[in-house]
Short mmCIF file of C-alpha atoms and ligand atoms in Angstrom, two decimals:
data_model
loop_
_atom_site.label_atom_id
_atom_site.label_comp_id
_atom_site.label_asym_id
_atom_site.label_seq_id
_atom_site.Cartn_x
_atom_site.Cartn_y
_atom_site.Cartn_z
CA MET X 1 57.83 122.97 42.36
CA SER X 2 57.57 119.46 43.90
CA ASN X 3 58.07 119.10 47.61
CA ASP X 4 60.45 116.18 47.00
CA ALA X 5 63.89 115.99 48.59
CA ARG X 6 66.62 115.71 45.99
CA LEU X 7 69.83 113.71 46.45
CA ILE X 8 72.84 113.90 44.20
CA ALA X 9 74.95 110.73 44.46
CA GLY X 10 77.71 110.05 41.99
CA ASN X 11 76.58 111.55 38.69
CA GLU X 12 72.92 110.85 39.35
CA GLU X 13 70.19 112.97 40.93
CA TYR X 14 67.42 111.22 42.83
CA SER X 15 64.27 112.62 44.40
CA TYR X 16 62.32 111.27 47.34
CA PRO X 17 58.85 112.28 48.58
CA VAL X 18 58.67 114.44 51.73
CA LEU X 19 55.83 113.27 53.99
CA SER X 20 54.16 115.51 56.57
CA GLY X 21 52.52 114.40 59.81
CA SER X 22 49.81 116.31 61.71
CA VAL X 23 52.56 118.12 63.66
CA GLY X 24 56.34 117.85 64.00
CA PRO X 25 59.19 117.37 61.52
CA ASP X 26 58.49 116.18 57.98
CA VAL X 27 60.15 112.92 56.89
CA ILE X 28 61.97 112.01 53.69
CA ASP X 29 60.55 108.74 52.40
CA ILE X 30 63.71 106.81 51.45
CA ARG X 31 62.13 103.37 51.13
CA LYS X 32 63.34 103.19 47.49
CA LEU X 33 66.84 104.60 48.18
CA TYR X 34 68.76 101.30 48.16
CA ALA X 35 66.94 99.96 45.10
CA GLN X 36 67.69 103.18 43.20
CA THR X 37 71.17 104.09 44.48
CA GLY X 38 72.63 100.83 45.82
CA MET X 39 73.40 102.79 48.99
CA PHE X 40 72.07 102.67 52.56
CA THR X 41 71.58 105.59 54.91
CA TYR X 42 73.83 105.49 57.97
CA ASP X 43 72.32 106.55 61.31
CA PRO X 44 73.64 104.61 64.37
CA GLY X 45 71.36 105.33 67.36
CA PHE X 46 68.67 106.50 64.90
CA THR X 47 69.22 110.17 65.79
CA SER X 48 67.66 111.29 62.46
CA THR X 49 65.46 108.31 61.63
CA ALA X 50 61.69 107.89 61.86
CA SER X 51 61.07 104.14 62.21
CA CYS X 52 57.30 104.20 61.82
CA GLU X 53 54.13 106.24 61.56
CA SER X 54 52.30 106.62 64.87
CA ALA X 55 49.29 108.49 66.27
CA LEU X 56 49.90 107.76 69.93
CA THR X 57 52.40 110.22 71.41
CA TYR X 58 53.97 113.43 70.15
CA ILE X 59 57.10 114.99 71.66
CA ASP X 60 58.55 118.41 70.81
CA GLY X 61 62.01 118.20 72.39
CA ASP X 62 62.86 121.85 71.83
CA GLU X 63 59.65 123.16 73.40
CA GLY X 64 59.39 120.44 76.08
CA VAL X 65 55.97 119.30 74.84
CA LEU X 66 54.51 115.81 75.41
CA LEU X 67 51.05 114.90 74.07
CA HIS X 68 49.20 111.58 74.32
CA ARG X 69 46.59 111.42 71.52
CA GLY X 70 46.74 115.26 71.53
CA PHE X 71 46.27 115.78 75.27
CA SER X 72 49.20 117.39 77.16
CA ILE X 73 50.98 115.45 79.89
CA GLU X 74 50.42 118.43 82.20
CA GLU X 75 46.64 118.22 81.82
CA LEU X 76 46.54 114.42 81.96
CA SER X 77 48.73 114.20 85.08
CA GLU X 78 46.60 116.90 86.77
CA ASN X 79 43.10 115.74 85.77
CA SER X 80 43.21 112.11 84.61
CA SER X 81 43.97 108.67 86.06
CA PHE X 82 46.30 105.92 84.87
CA MET X 83 43.30 103.78 83.88
CA GLU X 84 41.84 106.66 81.85
CA VAL X 85 45.21 107.39 80.16
CA SER X 86 45.54 103.66 79.42
CA TYR X 87 42.11 103.69 77.75
CA LEU X 88 43.12 106.85 75.81
CA LEU X 89 46.36 105.31 74.52
CA LEU X 90 44.65 102.07 73.51
CA ASN X 91 41.49 103.57 71.96
CA GLY X 92 42.44 107.09 70.82
CA GLU X 93 39.77 109.04 72.72
CA LEU X 94 39.04 109.86 76.37
CA PRO X 95 36.40 107.40 77.66
CA SER X 96 32.91 108.24 78.82
CA SER X 97 32.19 107.41 82.44
CA ALA X 98 30.54 104.13 81.42
CA GLU X 99 33.44 103.24 79.09
CA LEU X 100 35.98 103.95 81.84
CA ASP X 101 34.04 101.87 84.37
CA GLU X 102 33.85 98.94 81.96
CA PHE X 103 37.56 99.21 81.05
CA SER X 104 38.62 99.40 84.71
CA ARG X 105 36.39 96.42 85.54
CA THR X 106 37.89 94.40 82.68
CA ILE X 107 41.44 95.18 83.80
CA THR X 108 40.57 94.46 87.43
CA ARG X 109 39.27 91.02 86.54
CA HIS X 110 42.56 90.08 84.87
CA THR X 111 44.82 90.98 87.83
CA MET X 112 45.15 87.42 89.17
CA LEU X 113 48.11 85.35 87.98
CA HIS X 114 48.00 81.64 87.06
CA GLU X 115 48.76 79.93 90.40
CA GLN X 116 51.52 77.82 88.80
CA LEU X 117 53.50 81.03 88.18
CA ALA X 118 53.92 81.53 91.93
CA THR X 119 56.24 78.52 91.97
CA PHE X 120 58.21 80.14 89.12
CA TYR X 121 59.42 82.77 91.65
CA ARG X 122 60.83 80.11 93.96
CA GLY X 123 63.43 79.28 91.31
CA PHE X 124 65.07 82.69 91.76
CA ARG X 125 67.53 83.59 94.52
CA ARG X 126 65.91 85.86 97.12
CA ASP X 127 68.44 88.57 96.22
CA ALA X 128 67.72 88.39 92.48
CA HIS X 129 67.20 91.87 90.98
CA PRO X 130 63.42 92.23 90.51
CA MET X 131 63.98 93.31 86.89
CA ALA X 132 65.57 89.89 86.24
CA ILE X 133 62.42 88.32 87.70
CA MET X 134 60.19 90.57 85.55
CA CYS X 135 62.07 89.54 82.39
CA GLY X 136 61.67 85.87 83.28
CA VAL X 137 58.10 85.83 84.51
CA VAL X 138 56.66 88.07 81.76
CA GLY X 139 58.50 86.06 79.10
CA ALA X 140 56.92 82.91 80.56
CA LEU X 141 53.34 84.26 80.42
CA SER X 142 52.83 82.91 76.89
CA ALA X 143 53.26 79.42 78.36
CA PHE X 144 50.25 80.04 80.58
CA TYR X 145 48.01 82.22 78.39
CA HIS X 146 48.45 80.46 75.08
CA ASP X 147 44.75 81.11 74.35
CA SER X 148 45.55 84.77 73.55
CA THR X 149 48.70 84.60 71.45
CA ASP X 150 47.27 84.50 67.91
CA ILE X 151 48.36 88.00 66.87
CA SER X 152 46.24 87.84 63.70
CA ASP X 153 43.09 87.64 65.84
CA PRO X 154 41.98 91.07 67.16
CA VAL X 155 40.15 89.39 70.04
CA HIS X 156 43.37 87.61 71.09
CA ARG X 157 45.26 90.91 70.79
CA LYS X 158 42.71 92.66 73.01
CA ILE X 159 42.72 89.95 75.70
CA SER X 160 46.52 89.68 75.80
CA SER X 161 46.77 93.51 75.98
CA HIS X 162 44.39 93.58 78.94
CA ARG X 163 46.15 90.65 80.61
CA LEU X 164 49.55 92.36 80.35
CA ILE X 165 48.32 95.72 81.72
CA ALA X 166 46.41 93.96 84.52
CA LYS X 167 49.03 91.45 85.58
CA MET X 168 52.13 93.67 85.66
CA PRO X 169 51.25 95.10 89.12
CA THR X 170 50.67 91.58 90.46
CA ILE X 171 53.97 90.30 88.99
CA ALA X 172 55.84 93.38 90.27
CA ALA X 173 54.38 93.13 93.78
CA MET X 174 55.21 89.40 93.91
CA ALA X 175 58.81 90.17 92.90
CA TYR X 176 59.04 92.60 95.83
CA LYS X 177 57.38 90.19 98.29
CA TYR X 178 59.74 87.41 97.22
CA SER X 179 62.77 89.65 97.79
CA VAL X 180 61.71 90.45 101.37
CA GLY X 181 60.57 86.92 102.22
CA GLN X 182 56.93 87.85 102.79
CA PRO X 183 53.96 85.87 101.45
CA PHE X 184 52.37 86.94 98.17
CA VAL X 185 49.21 89.04 98.61
CA TYR X 186 46.38 88.31 96.17
CA PRO X 187 44.68 91.16 94.25
CA ASP X 188 41.64 92.81 95.88
CA ASN X 189 39.09 93.70 93.21
CA SER X 190 37.47 96.33 95.42
CA LEU X 191 40.56 98.59 95.09
CA SER X 192 41.73 100.88 92.29
CA TYR X 193 44.47 99.71 89.93
CA THR X 194 47.12 101.63 91.86
CA GLY X 195 45.58 100.99 95.28
CA ASN X 196 45.54 97.27 94.52
CA PHE X 197 49.25 97.42 93.64
CA LEU X 198 50.08 99.22 96.88
CA ARG X 199 48.19 96.64 98.93
CA MET X 200 49.81 93.68 97.10
CA THR X 201 53.21 95.28 97.71
CA PHE X 202 52.99 96.59 101.26
CA GLY X 203 50.03 94.67 102.73
CA VAL X 204 50.47 91.50 104.79
CA PRO X 205 47.96 88.72 105.51
CA ALA X 206 48.33 89.33 109.24
CA GLU X 207 46.48 92.65 109.25
CA PRO X 208 44.25 94.86 107.12
CA TYR X 209 46.01 97.32 104.77
CA VAL X 210 44.57 100.81 104.33
CA VAL X 211 45.58 102.55 101.11
CA ASN X 212 46.91 106.08 101.76
CA PRO X 213 45.02 108.29 99.26
CA VAL X 214 47.92 110.75 98.94
CA VAL X 215 50.33 107.93 98.07
CA GLU X 216 47.74 106.31 95.77
CA GLN X 217 47.23 109.55 93.85
CA ALA X 218 50.98 110.32 93.64
CA LEU X 219 51.83 106.82 92.39
CA ASP X 220 48.94 106.90 89.91
CA ARG X 221 50.34 110.20 88.59
CA ILE X 222 53.83 108.66 88.35
CA PHE X 223 52.34 105.82 86.30
CA ILE X 224 50.73 108.41 83.96
CA LEU X 225 54.10 110.15 83.53
CA HIS X 226 55.71 106.87 82.46
CA ALA X 227 52.90 105.46 80.29
CA ASP X 228 54.31 106.09 76.80
CA HIS X 229 57.01 108.14 75.13
CA GLU X 230 57.10 107.79 71.33
CA GLN X 231 59.77 105.50 69.84
CA ASN X 232 62.18 105.25 72.79
CA ALA X 233 64.63 102.34 72.99
CA SER X 234 62.36 99.87 74.79
CA THR X 235 59.32 100.71 72.65
CA SER X 236 61.42 100.27 69.52
CA THR X 237 62.52 96.90 70.95
CA VAL X 238 58.90 95.85 71.43
CA ARG X 239 58.04 96.95 67.88
CA LEU X 240 61.03 95.13 66.39
CA ALA X 241 60.24 91.93 68.31
CA GLY X 242 56.59 92.23 67.29
CA SER X 243 57.49 92.75 63.64
CA SER X 244 58.66 89.12 63.47
CA GLY X 245 55.23 87.93 64.67
CA ALA X 246 56.43 87.05 68.18
CA ASN X 247 53.63 86.78 70.76
CA PRO X 248 52.87 89.92 72.81
CA PHE X 249 54.15 88.43 76.09
CA ALA X 250 57.56 87.75 74.52
CA CYS X 251 57.61 91.25 72.99
CA ILE X 252 56.90 92.96 76.32
CA ALA X 253 59.59 90.82 78.00
CA ALA X 254 62.02 92.14 75.37
CA GLY X 255 60.93 95.69 76.17
CA ILE X 256 61.52 95.08 79.90
CA ALA X 257 65.02 93.84 79.17
CA CYS X 258 65.85 96.96 77.16
CA LEU X 259 64.28 99.33 79.70
CA TRP X 260 66.56 97.92 82.42
CA GLY X 261 69.63 99.66 81.00
CA PRO X 262 70.94 102.63 83.08
CA ALA X 263 70.88 104.88 80.00
CA HIS X 264 67.12 104.26 79.77
CA GLY X 265 64.66 103.15 82.44
CA GLY X 266 67.40 102.02 84.79
CA ALA X 267 68.34 105.69 85.22
CA ASN X 268 65.79 106.22 88.02
CA GLU X 269 67.58 103.65 90.20
CA ALA X 270 70.98 105.03 89.13
CA ALA X 271 69.88 108.64 89.79
CA LEU X 272 68.88 108.00 93.41
CA ASN X 273 72.04 105.97 94.00
CA MET X 274 74.02 108.91 92.56
CA LEU X 275 72.22 111.43 94.81
CA LYS X 276 72.92 109.21 97.84
CA GLU X 277 76.60 108.94 96.81
CA ILE X 278 76.83 112.74 96.56
CA GLY X 279 75.17 112.85 99.98
CA THR X 280 75.51 116.55 100.83
CA PRO X 281 75.31 119.78 98.79
CA ASP X 282 78.98 120.62 99.38
CA LYS X 283 79.96 117.55 97.31
CA ILE X 284 77.93 118.64 94.26
CA PRO X 285 80.65 120.71 92.50
CA HIS X 286 82.98 117.70 92.51
CA TYR X 287 80.38 115.49 90.82
CA ILE X 288 79.47 118.18 88.29
CA GLU X 289 83.14 118.43 87.34
CA ARG X 290 83.30 114.63 87.00
CA ALA X 291 80.22 114.68 84.72
CA LYS X 292 81.97 117.25 82.50
CA ASP X 293 85.26 115.34 82.37
CA LYS X 294 85.58 113.50 79.06
CA ASN X 295 87.94 111.00 80.65
CA ASP X 296 85.51 110.17 83.43
CA PRO X 297 82.65 107.79 82.46
CA PHE X 298 80.51 109.34 85.23
CA ARG X 299 77.37 111.08 83.99
CA LEU X 300 74.65 112.90 85.91
CA MET X 301 71.98 110.19 86.00
CA GLY X 302 68.51 111.57 85.40
CA PHE X 303 69.99 114.35 83.24
CA GLY X 304 69.99 114.70 79.46
CA HIS X 305 67.72 113.22 76.84
CA ARG X 306 67.91 112.20 73.19
CA VAL X 307 64.81 114.23 72.34
CA TYR X 308 64.29 116.84 75.08
CA LYS X 309 66.70 119.74 74.61
CA ASN X 310 64.54 121.61 77.07
CA TYR X 311 63.10 120.70 80.46
CA ASP X 312 61.37 117.26 80.33
CA PRO X 313 57.76 118.22 81.13
CA ARG X 314 57.45 115.04 83.16
CA ALA X 315 60.31 116.16 85.42
CA THR X 316 58.42 119.38 86.18
CA VAL X 317 55.36 117.42 87.31
CA MET X 318 57.57 114.96 89.19
CA GLN X 319 59.33 117.72 91.15
CA LYS X 320 55.97 119.19 92.16
CA THR X 321 54.79 115.75 93.25
CA VAL X 322 57.91 115.23 95.38
CA ARG X 323 57.01 118.33 97.40
CA GLU X 324 53.41 117.14 97.82
CA VAL X 325 54.34 113.61 98.91
CA LEU X 326 57.17 114.58 101.29
CA THR X 327 54.89 117.17 102.93
CA ALA X 328 51.93 114.77 103.18
CA LEU X 329 54.07 111.96 104.55
CA LYS X 330 55.97 114.40 106.80
CA VAL X 331 59.21 113.04 105.36
CA ASN X 332 62.20 115.34 105.43
CA ASP X 333 64.54 113.75 102.89
CA PRO X 334 67.87 115.64 102.65
CA ILE X 335 68.42 113.96 99.28
CA PHE X 336 65.64 116.16 97.82
CA GLU X 337 67.67 119.23 98.80
CA VAL X 338 70.73 117.70 97.13
CA ALA X 339 68.66 117.09 93.96
CA LEU X 340 67.31 120.67 93.93
CA GLN X 341 70.77 122.19 94.39
CA LEU X 342 72.33 119.82 91.85
CA GLU X 343 69.70 120.84 89.30
CA GLU X 344 70.26 124.53 90.09
CA MET X 345 74.04 124.29 89.70
CA ALA X 346 73.90 122.14 86.55
CA LEU X 347 71.35 124.39 84.83
CA ASN X 348 73.66 127.36 85.42
CA ASP X 349 76.79 125.59 84.21
CA PRO X 350 77.95 126.43 80.66
CA TYR X 351 78.62 122.74 79.87
CA PHE X 352 75.02 121.71 80.58
CA ILE X 353 73.62 124.87 79.00
CA GLU X 354 75.59 124.40 75.79
CA LYS X 355 74.72 120.69 75.53
CA LYS X 356 71.08 121.42 76.51
CA LEU X 357 71.11 118.92 79.34
CA PHE X 358 68.09 119.17 81.62
CA PRO X 359 66.58 116.88 84.28
CA ASN X 360 64.52 114.08 82.75
CA VAL X 361 61.69 111.93 84.09
CA ASP X 362 64.15 109.82 86.09
CA PHE X 363 65.78 112.60 88.09
CA TYR X 364 63.15 113.08 90.81
CA SER X 365 61.04 109.91 90.61
CA GLY X 366 63.31 107.91 92.93
CA ILE X 367 62.87 110.40 95.77
CA ILE X 368 59.10 109.88 95.77
CA LEU X 369 59.31 106.11 95.36
CA SER X 370 61.82 105.92 98.20
CA ALA X 371 59.55 108.04 100.43
CA ILE X 372 56.65 105.68 99.66
CA GLY X 373 58.81 102.75 100.79
CA PHE X 374 60.08 101.14 97.56
CA PRO X 375 63.71 99.94 97.53
CA THR X 376 65.79 101.39 94.64
CA THR X 377 65.81 97.99 92.93
CA MET X 378 62.04 98.32 92.42
CA PHE X 379 62.20 101.72 90.67
CA THR X 380 62.68 100.40 87.13
CA VAL X 381 60.09 97.69 87.83
CA LEU X 382 57.56 100.48 88.41
CA PHE X 383 58.70 102.18 85.22
CA ALA X 384 58.10 98.87 83.35
CA LEU X 385 54.71 98.43 85.06
CA ALA X 386 53.55 101.83 83.79
CA ARG X 387 55.22 101.64 80.38
CA THR X 388 53.48 98.34 79.62
CA VAL X 389 50.37 100.20 78.41
CA GLY X 390 52.54 102.25 76.04
CA TRP X 391 54.36 99.17 74.77
CA VAL X 392 51.06 97.34 74.29
CA ALA X 393 49.44 100.31 72.50
CA GLN X 394 52.47 100.73 70.21
CA TRP X 395 52.53 96.97 69.52
CA ASN X 396 48.83 96.99 68.62
CA GLU X 397 49.36 100.01 66.35
CA MET X 398 52.22 98.25 64.57
CA ILE X 399 50.35 94.93 64.15
CA SER X 400 47.28 96.76 62.81
CA ASP X 401 49.36 98.73 60.27
CA PRO X 402 48.79 97.06 56.86
CA GLY X 403 52.16 98.38 55.73
CA GLN X 404 54.18 96.89 58.57
CA LYS X 405 56.90 94.35 57.74
CA ILE X 406 59.66 92.65 59.66
CA GLY X 407 62.26 95.17 60.85
CA ARG X 408 65.64 94.34 59.31
CA PRO X 409 68.23 97.19 59.25
CA ARG X 410 71.40 96.92 57.14
CA GLN X 411 74.99 98.00 58.00
CA LEU X 412 78.22 99.63 56.88
CA TYR X 413 80.52 96.57 56.70
CA THR X 414 84.12 97.28 57.69
CA GLY X 415 85.32 93.72 58.32
CA PRO X 416 87.74 91.59 56.20
CA THR X 417 86.82 90.99 52.55
CA ALA X 418 86.69 87.41 51.16
CA ARG X 419 89.83 85.39 51.88
CA GLU X 420 90.93 81.71 51.67
CA TYR X 421 90.70 79.38 54.70
CA VAL X 422 94.17 78.65 56.22
CA PRO X 423 94.60 75.05 57.47
CA LEU X 424 95.60 74.78 61.15
CA ASP X 425 99.10 73.39 60.35
CA ASN X 426 99.82 76.49 58.28
CA ARG X 427 98.93 79.08 60.97
C1 SDX T 501 64.72 107.69 79.61
O1 SDX T 501 64.05 107.99 74.74
C2 SDX T 501 63.21 108.19 75.67
O2 SDX T 501 62.18 108.74 75.45
C3 SDX T 501 63.59 107.63 77.03
C4 SDX T 501 62.68 108.00 78.18
C5 SDX T 501 61.32 107.33 78.03
O3 SDX T 501 60.35 107.84 78.64
O4 SDX T 501 61.25 106.24 77.39
O5 SDX T 501 62.51 109.40 78.25
C6 SDX T 501 63.24 107.50 79.51
O6 SDX T 501 65.44 106.79 79.26
C7 SDX T 501 65.26 109.03 80.05
C8 SDX T 501 66.82 109.10 79.99
C9 SDX T 501 67.36 108.40 81.24
N1 SDX T 501 68.81 108.27 81.15
C10 SDX T 501 69.65 108.98 81.93
O7 SDX T 501 69.28 109.88 82.69
C11 SDX T 501 71.10 108.58 81.83
C12 SDX T 501 71.99 109.85 81.73
N2 SDX T 501 71.71 110.49 80.45
C13 SDX T 501 72.61 110.15 79.35
O8 SDX T 501 73.14 108.87 79.36
C14 SDX T 501 72.12 110.68 78.01
O9 SDX T 501 71.71 111.98 78.21
C15 SDX T 501 71.02 109.94 77.27
C16 SDX T 501 71.35 108.50 77.09
C17 SDX T 501 69.73 110.06 77.99
C18 SDX T 501 70.87 110.59 75.88
O10 SDX T 501 72.04 110.38 75.21
P1 SDX T 501 72.23 110.89 73.68
O11 SDX T 501 71.03 111.52 73.15
O12 SDX T 501 72.82 109.76 72.90
O13 SDX T 501 73.24 112.04 73.87
P2 SDX T 501 74.80 111.84 73.95
O14 SDX T 501 75.13 110.68 74.84
O15 SDX T 501 75.36 111.87 72.58
O16 SDX T 501 75.22 113.17 74.77
C19 SDX T 501 75.41 114.40 74.06
C20 SDX T 501 76.52 115.08 74.82
C21 SDX T 501 77.74 114.18 75.02
O17 SDX T 501 78.86 115.03 75.11
P3 SDX T 501 79.80 115.19 73.74
O18 SDX T 501 80.21 113.78 73.33
O19 SDX T 501 78.89 115.85 72.74
O20 SDX T 501 80.96 116.05 74.22
O21 SDX T 501 76.04 115.39 76.16
C22 SDX T 501 76.84 114.68 77.12
C23 SDX T 501 77.54 113.55 76.38
O22 SDX T 501 78.77 113.25 77.02
N3 SDX T 501 75.88 114.15 78.10
C24 SDX T 501 76.06 114.18 79.42
C25 SDX T 501 74.89 113.61 79.96
N4 SDX T 501 74.06 113.25 78.98
C26 SDX T 501 74.68 113.58 77.83
N5 SDX T 501 77.08 114.64 80.19
C27 SDX T 501 76.92 114.51 81.53
N6 SDX T 501 75.83 113.96 82.13
C28 SDX T 501 74.80 113.51 81.38
N7 SDX T 501 73.72 112.97 81.95
#
């Protein structure tokens, strides 16, 4: 008995191979469907579609499992560092101590930005959203690093990957500095990846900046939690842009643009703004009723997920980290209490239970970032900073796949059929 999937369409029966991965749902290989049946599949939002084969990240939405190259997000966030997770995503194995030192040194030595790019910032209004600046500046990188844009050359791919991972903190910090009218702070190679970012963001030339180890560790863990997440919208955007042969800087700029949406990476900014709007626990029932009202476009930001129909494991780690950071910084943020009570009420409400809506990675992250001193407009910038390693790893995996071809979906056409042109005088 073959393991093929059989389809009966019209009077014909067709069979398609069922492919199995190392874990997770099997897939029906329908690459020959249109040629054989003259029909397309129809799956807006790709709720039942596997777009590629990947060995990077595995998610089990029902069990709330997230693995990077087989290692659980719980273990990585507890025991690893963002540099080590970056190495793991790019190379497939945890590094030795020497390999990690060399990788960190390589990234560190790419953190400076071409000096001409500093003038690029001066073209933006001071109140420009930093994500608009990220889209513009990252998209412009190919104009400055043209010596690493030949995607057919593995050396070029490696250098551009390292440049993107290394320069995102510098670009992000400069976007923040520009928004507050402070001078840009150059990278300091004696600091860790995350410590360097904190100093470039919050340091000033007028006095020394001492990295707070609690903040450094919490932010490094937040970067780990955001590093990669299978074929989410922005990663799929990067893969689709890369499938045309576009240079990696342009592809990552496309990913940043997609991440900005409030249904995706923009949800961390929207979630904290929502918690601030709710303000006090007594207002929570009103907002929960609004979220359940079909006629009200309001949704609980930071809740729900296309894949997780259980608690997002990243949200669990994030909630624990909130407690650690607020305690260490001696910050008593009433918004955290609102978040905890909102979660408690939502998780006990039949609407959220039935629709399997749980807090996702964006629900608590804003509380920590706010406590550290970031304005809400920087939250998605930090998401993009961390997700760059995932985008770059997924882009490399796609480019190295001998079977990859340009992504070009089809459609169900429901527009007018052929008709004659009507001259203007006759309309
Ligand atoms: C990220 O894909 C990834 O992996 C993304 C991400 C990553 O790491 O890359 O995990 C990061 O983007 C996390 C998600 C951040 N977004 C938000 O928190 C925004 C609020 N959440 C929703 O917009 C929504 O839950 C989505 C977009 C996240 C998922 O939407 P789906 O899978 O398309 O589900 P859906 O919109 O079809 O919702 C199913 C039902 C609907 O009700 P019915 O039409 O069936 O009656 O659940 C309802 C929705 O109305 N619903 C919500 C809700 N989310 C879904 N109702 C109230 N509040 C919510 N947050």
